Short mmCIF file of C-alpha atoms in Angstrom, two decimals:
data_model
loop_
_atom_site.label_atom_id
_atom_site.label_comp_id
_atom_site.label_asym_id
_atom_site.label_seq_id
_atom_site.Cartn_x
_atom_site.Cartn_y
_atom_site.Cartn_z
CA MET A 29 -19.70 143.88 166.86
CA ASP A 30 -16.21 142.85 167.97
CA LEU A 31 -15.55 139.51 169.64
CA LEU A 32 -14.76 141.00 173.05
CA THR A 33 -18.09 142.83 173.18
CA ALA A 34 -19.91 139.65 172.13
CA PHE A 35 -18.08 137.71 174.85
CA ILE A 36 -19.03 140.23 177.56
CA ILE A 37 -22.69 140.19 176.47
CA ALA A 38 -22.88 136.38 176.32
CA LEU A 39 -21.24 135.96 179.71
CA GLY A 40 -23.12 138.85 181.33
CA LEU A 41 -26.55 137.67 180.19
CA ASN A 42 -26.00 134.15 181.51
CA ILE A 43 -24.65 135.35 184.84
CA LEU A 44 -27.66 137.67 185.12
CA MET A 45 -30.09 134.82 184.48
CA PHE A 46 -28.16 132.50 186.81
CA ILE A 47 -29.06 134.65 189.83
CA PRO A 48 -32.85 134.03 189.82
CA ALA A 49 -32.28 130.42 188.69
CA TYR A 50 -30.11 129.79 191.76
CA ILE A 51 -32.31 131.71 194.20
CA TRP A 52 -35.47 129.88 193.15
CA LYS A 53 -33.66 126.59 192.38
CA THR A 54 -35.40 126.41 189.01
CA ASP A 55 -34.42 124.86 185.69
CA LYS A 56 -36.95 126.87 183.71
CA LEU A 57 -34.37 129.53 182.84
CA THR A 58 -31.43 127.23 182.21
CA ASP A 59 -32.08 126.01 178.67
CA ILE A 60 -34.13 128.95 177.44
CA SER A 61 -31.27 131.34 178.27
CA TYR A 62 -29.07 129.39 175.84
CA ALA A 63 -31.40 130.14 172.92
CA VAL A 64 -31.96 133.74 174.08
CA THR A 65 -28.21 134.42 174.10
CA PHE A 66 -27.85 133.21 170.51
CA THR A 67 -30.81 135.35 169.48
CA LEU A 68 -29.46 138.50 171.15
CA LEU A 69 -25.94 138.17 169.75
CA GLY A 70 -27.27 137.39 166.27
CA ILE A 71 -29.54 140.45 166.15
CA MET A 72 -26.90 142.76 167.65
CA GLY A 73 -24.27 141.46 165.25
CA LEU A 74 -26.56 142.21 162.31
CA LEU A 75 -27.52 145.69 163.48
CA ILE A 76 -24.00 146.77 164.42
CA GLY A 77 -22.21 145.15 161.47
CA GLY A 78 -24.66 146.37 158.87
CA ILE A 79 -27.71 144.85 157.22
CA THR A 80 -26.95 143.07 153.94
CA ILE A 81 -28.71 140.14 152.28
CA PRO A 82 -26.00 137.58 153.21
CA SER A 83 -25.90 138.85 156.83
CA THR A 84 -29.69 138.76 157.02
CA ILE A 85 -29.75 135.17 155.71
CA LEU A 86 -27.20 134.11 158.33
CA VAL A 87 -28.99 135.75 161.25
CA THR A 88 -32.36 134.41 160.05
CA ALA A 89 -30.88 130.89 160.09
CA ILE A 90 -29.57 131.42 163.64
CA LEU A 91 -32.92 132.83 164.79
CA LEU A 92 -34.94 130.00 163.24
CA TRP A 93 -32.76 127.47 165.05
CA SER A 94 -32.79 129.32 168.39
CA ILE A 95 -36.56 129.97 168.33
CA ARG A 96 -37.27 126.33 167.47
CA LEU A 97 -34.92 125.01 170.12
CA GLY A 98 -35.97 127.56 172.75
CA ALA A 99 -39.67 126.82 172.26
CA TYR A 100 -39.08 123.07 172.46
CA LEU A 101 -36.94 123.32 175.61
CA LEU A 102 -39.46 125.63 177.26
CA ILE A 103 -42.33 123.23 176.56
CA ARG A 104 -40.24 120.29 177.71
CA ILE A 105 -39.15 121.80 181.02
CA HIS A 106 -42.71 122.89 181.84
CA LYS A 107 -43.81 119.32 181.18
CA MET A 108 -40.94 117.79 183.19
CA GLY A 109 -40.93 120.36 186.00
CA ARG A 110 -37.20 119.96 186.53
CA ASP A 111 -34.10 118.65 184.78
CA ASN A 112 -32.58 115.86 186.86
CA ARG A 113 -29.14 116.58 185.35
CA PHE A 114 -28.97 119.57 187.70
CA ASP A 115 -30.29 117.92 190.86
CA GLU A 116 -26.93 117.97 192.63
CA MET A 117 -25.46 120.95 190.83
CA ARG A 118 -28.45 123.18 191.61
CA LYS A 119 -27.65 123.11 195.34
CA SER A 120 -24.15 124.54 194.92
CA PHE A 121 -23.67 128.22 194.07
CA TRP A 122 -20.26 127.58 192.50
CA ARG A 123 -21.09 124.39 190.60
CA PHE A 124 -24.35 125.76 189.26
CA GLY A 125 -22.70 129.11 188.51
CA ARG A 126 -19.87 127.38 186.65
CA PHE A 127 -22.43 125.74 184.38
CA TRP A 128 -23.93 129.14 183.50
CA VAL A 129 -20.50 130.62 182.79
CA LEU A 130 -19.72 127.64 180.54
CA GLN A 131 -23.05 128.14 178.78
CA GLY A 132 -22.25 131.78 178.01
CA LEU A 133 -18.77 130.80 176.82
CA THR A 134 -20.26 128.05 174.63
CA VAL A 135 -22.58 130.47 172.82
CA TRP A 136 -19.67 132.82 172.14
CA VAL A 137 -17.37 130.08 170.84
CA VAL A 138 -20.06 128.50 168.64
CA LEU A 139 -20.87 131.90 167.13
CA LEU A 140 -17.23 132.79 166.38
CA PRO A 141 -17.50 132.25 162.59
CA SER A 142 -20.84 134.05 162.46
CA MET A 143 -19.55 137.03 164.44
CA LEU A 144 -16.51 137.34 162.17
CA PHE A 145 -18.79 137.20 159.13
CA LEU A 146 -21.27 139.77 160.47
CA ALA A 147 -18.46 142.20 161.32
CA LYS A 148 -17.53 142.24 157.62
CA SER A 149 -21.13 142.65 156.48
CA PRO A 150 -20.41 141.14 153.02
CA ALA A 151 -22.67 141.92 150.09
CA LYS A 152 -21.91 138.81 148.00
CA LEU A 153 -21.60 135.07 148.62
CA PRO A 154 -19.65 132.35 146.79
CA TRP A 155 -21.76 129.59 145.25
CA TYR A 156 -20.81 127.03 147.90
CA ALA A 157 -22.28 129.22 150.63
CA TYR A 158 -25.67 127.93 149.51
CA VAL A 159 -24.42 124.35 149.94
CA GLY A 160 -23.72 125.30 153.54
CA LEU A 161 -27.25 126.63 153.85
CA ILE A 162 -28.63 123.32 152.57
CA ILE A 163 -26.49 121.44 155.14
CA TRP A 164 -27.84 123.76 157.85
CA ALA A 165 -31.44 123.15 156.75
CA CYS A 166 -30.95 119.36 156.75
CA GLY A 167 -29.41 119.51 160.22
CA LEU A 168 -32.25 121.66 161.54
CA LEU A 169 -34.84 119.28 160.09
CA ILE A 170 -33.14 116.20 161.57
CA GLU A 171 -32.86 117.83 165.00
CA ALA A 172 -36.47 119.03 164.98
CA VAL A 173 -37.89 115.67 163.85
CA ALA A 174 -35.78 113.78 166.41
CA ASP A 175 -36.90 116.07 169.25
CA MET A 176 -40.55 115.80 168.22
CA GLN A 177 -40.42 111.99 168.00
CA LYS A 178 -38.76 111.62 171.39
CA PHE A 179 -41.11 114.13 173.05
CA LYS A 180 -44.16 112.23 171.80
CA PHE A 181 -42.62 108.90 172.82
CA ILE A 182 -41.75 110.00 176.35
CA ASN A 183 -45.14 111.57 176.94
CA ASN A 184 -47.03 108.43 175.89
CA PRO A 185 -47.92 106.55 179.13
CA GLU A 186 -47.56 103.25 177.27
CA ASN A 187 -43.82 103.94 176.84
CA LYS A 188 -43.04 104.56 180.50
CA GLY A 189 -39.70 103.02 181.42
CA LYS A 190 -38.80 102.30 177.78
CA TRP A 191 -36.15 103.77 175.50
CA ILE A 192 -36.98 105.10 172.04
CA GLU A 193 -35.81 103.15 169.00
CA SER A 194 -38.47 104.13 166.49
CA GLY A 195 -38.51 106.75 163.74
CA ILE A 196 -35.11 108.32 163.16
CA TRP A 197 -33.99 106.91 166.53
CA LYS A 198 -33.95 103.51 164.87
CA TYR A 199 -30.86 104.60 162.93
CA SER A 200 -29.05 106.69 165.56
CA ARG A 201 -28.99 106.72 169.35
CA HIS A 202 -28.57 110.50 169.32
CA PRO A 203 -30.00 111.87 166.03
CA ASN A 204 -30.86 115.24 167.59
CA TYR A 205 -27.19 115.75 168.42
CA PHE A 206 -26.22 114.78 164.88
CA GLY A 207 -28.58 117.44 163.55
CA GLU A 208 -27.14 120.02 165.95
CA ILE A 209 -23.56 119.34 164.87
CA MET A 210 -24.55 119.26 161.21
CA LEU A 211 -26.32 122.63 161.21
CA TRP A 212 -23.37 124.48 162.79
CA PHE A 213 -20.94 122.99 160.28
CA GLY A 214 -23.41 124.07 157.58
CA LEU A 215 -23.30 127.67 158.79
CA TYR A 216 -19.51 127.51 158.87
CA VAL A 217 -19.51 126.51 155.19
CA PHE A 218 -21.94 129.39 154.56
CA VAL A 219 -19.58 132.03 156.01
CA PHE A 220 -16.26 130.42 155.02
CA GLY A 221 -15.82 132.15 151.66
CA ASN A 222 -15.97 135.63 153.20
CA LEU A 223 -13.40 134.98 155.92
CA SER A 224 -9.65 135.50 155.70
CA THR A 225 -7.37 132.49 156.17
CA VAL A 226 -6.76 133.36 159.82
CA GLU A 227 -10.47 134.04 160.44
CA ALA A 228 -11.39 130.73 158.78
CA PHE A 229 -9.09 128.84 161.17
CA VAL A 230 -10.39 130.76 164.18
CA GLY A 231 -14.00 130.29 163.05
CA LEU A 232 -13.52 126.53 162.65
CA ILE A 233 -13.21 126.38 166.44
CA GLY A 234 -16.98 127.02 166.64
CA PRO A 235 -18.39 123.88 164.97
CA LEU A 236 -15.52 121.72 166.28
CA TYR A 237 -16.19 122.92 169.82
CA ILE A 238 -19.89 122.09 169.77
CA ALA A 239 -19.18 118.68 168.21
CA LEU A 240 -16.56 117.79 170.84
CA LEU A 241 -18.73 119.16 173.66
CA ILE A 242 -21.72 117.08 172.58
CA ILE A 243 -19.83 113.86 171.90
CA PHE A 244 -17.35 113.85 174.78
CA VAL A 245 -18.51 116.22 177.53
CA SER A 246 -22.07 117.38 178.19
CA GLY A 247 -24.22 115.60 175.64
CA VAL A 248 -23.72 111.92 174.88
CA PRO A 249 -21.76 111.03 178.08
CA LEU A 250 -24.47 112.35 180.43
CA LEU A 251 -27.29 110.61 178.57
CA LYS A 252 -25.24 107.43 178.27
CA LYS A 253 -24.65 107.43 182.02
CA GLY A 254 -28.39 107.80 182.72
CA ALA A 255 -29.33 105.13 180.18
CA GLU A 256 -26.82 102.66 181.60
CA LYS A 257 -28.25 103.24 185.06
CA LYS A 258 -31.79 102.53 183.83
CA TRP A 259 -31.31 99.79 181.25
CA GLY A 260 -27.67 98.68 181.41
CA ASP A 261 -28.63 95.18 182.56
CA ASN A 262 -31.37 94.80 179.95
CA PRO A 263 -30.18 92.47 177.12
CA GLN A 264 -32.55 94.15 174.64
CA TYR A 265 -31.03 97.54 175.39
CA ARG A 266 -27.51 96.15 175.02
CA LYS A 267 -28.53 94.73 171.65
CA TYR A 268 -29.98 98.13 170.62
CA LYS A 269 -26.65 99.78 171.48
CA GLN A 270 -24.64 97.21 169.53
CA ARG A 271 -26.87 97.47 166.45
CA THR A 272 -27.43 101.23 166.34
CA SER A 273 -25.01 104.00 165.35
CA MET A 274 -24.16 106.37 168.19
CA ILE A 275 -24.41 109.69 166.30
CA ILE A 276 -24.62 109.46 162.50
CA PRO A 277 -27.92 107.92 161.31
CA TRP A 278 -27.09 104.66 159.54
CA PHE A 279 -28.50 101.24 158.80
CA ARG A 280 -28.56 98.84 161.73
CA LYS A 281 -26.00 96.09 162.13
CA ASN A 282 -27.21 92.53 161.85
CA ILE A 283 -26.49 90.81 165.17
#
């Protein structure tokens, strides 16, 4: 499947799902559509490009991540009822619509190296491709564990009004984001050996884009803003921030 076709599908699917989300002012389609778009493009890329063992491994990795994330987000939004990040945006057709367009674009950009790889349908892999697969697996595990720990923490009535700093969250303020960034760089390493020099540079945009988006745009900044609003004046929270790594899990500073 060529990149233009993948772009049209990613954008079209998100615009299509935006319509009922806007009409019913619901957040129950917002996150799940993200995972569904990855799943659809992955399967279509495999079927159109040709089924080989390396291509099947890649798409399986994408599907495992998207199914895990999609299931978690679906459970979370049903528990929460709504996502307060969209409270203002949801009222505006253009602002809410812009988010959905950006979401479709994000899926396409993140999948650039995978789409280039699937179009080639390679039959063999260099040895370091399996190193990339190990990096992906570690990232997936970190993200899944972090999400599970936070979900349990938030849904424990005893923790109401508190921030999580137990489990893996003791070593990173955003370990789930670290896992997310790590797994996409892992998949880039997996496909790298079968890409041309130009394709490798183009494909590198994918993991760099998701890392920059998470760290500087829609991930950490939004959560940081909400946390500062809730606990910014709390000296214990300020101490937690000073002691704990923002993204990469690491030992706490002694303060």
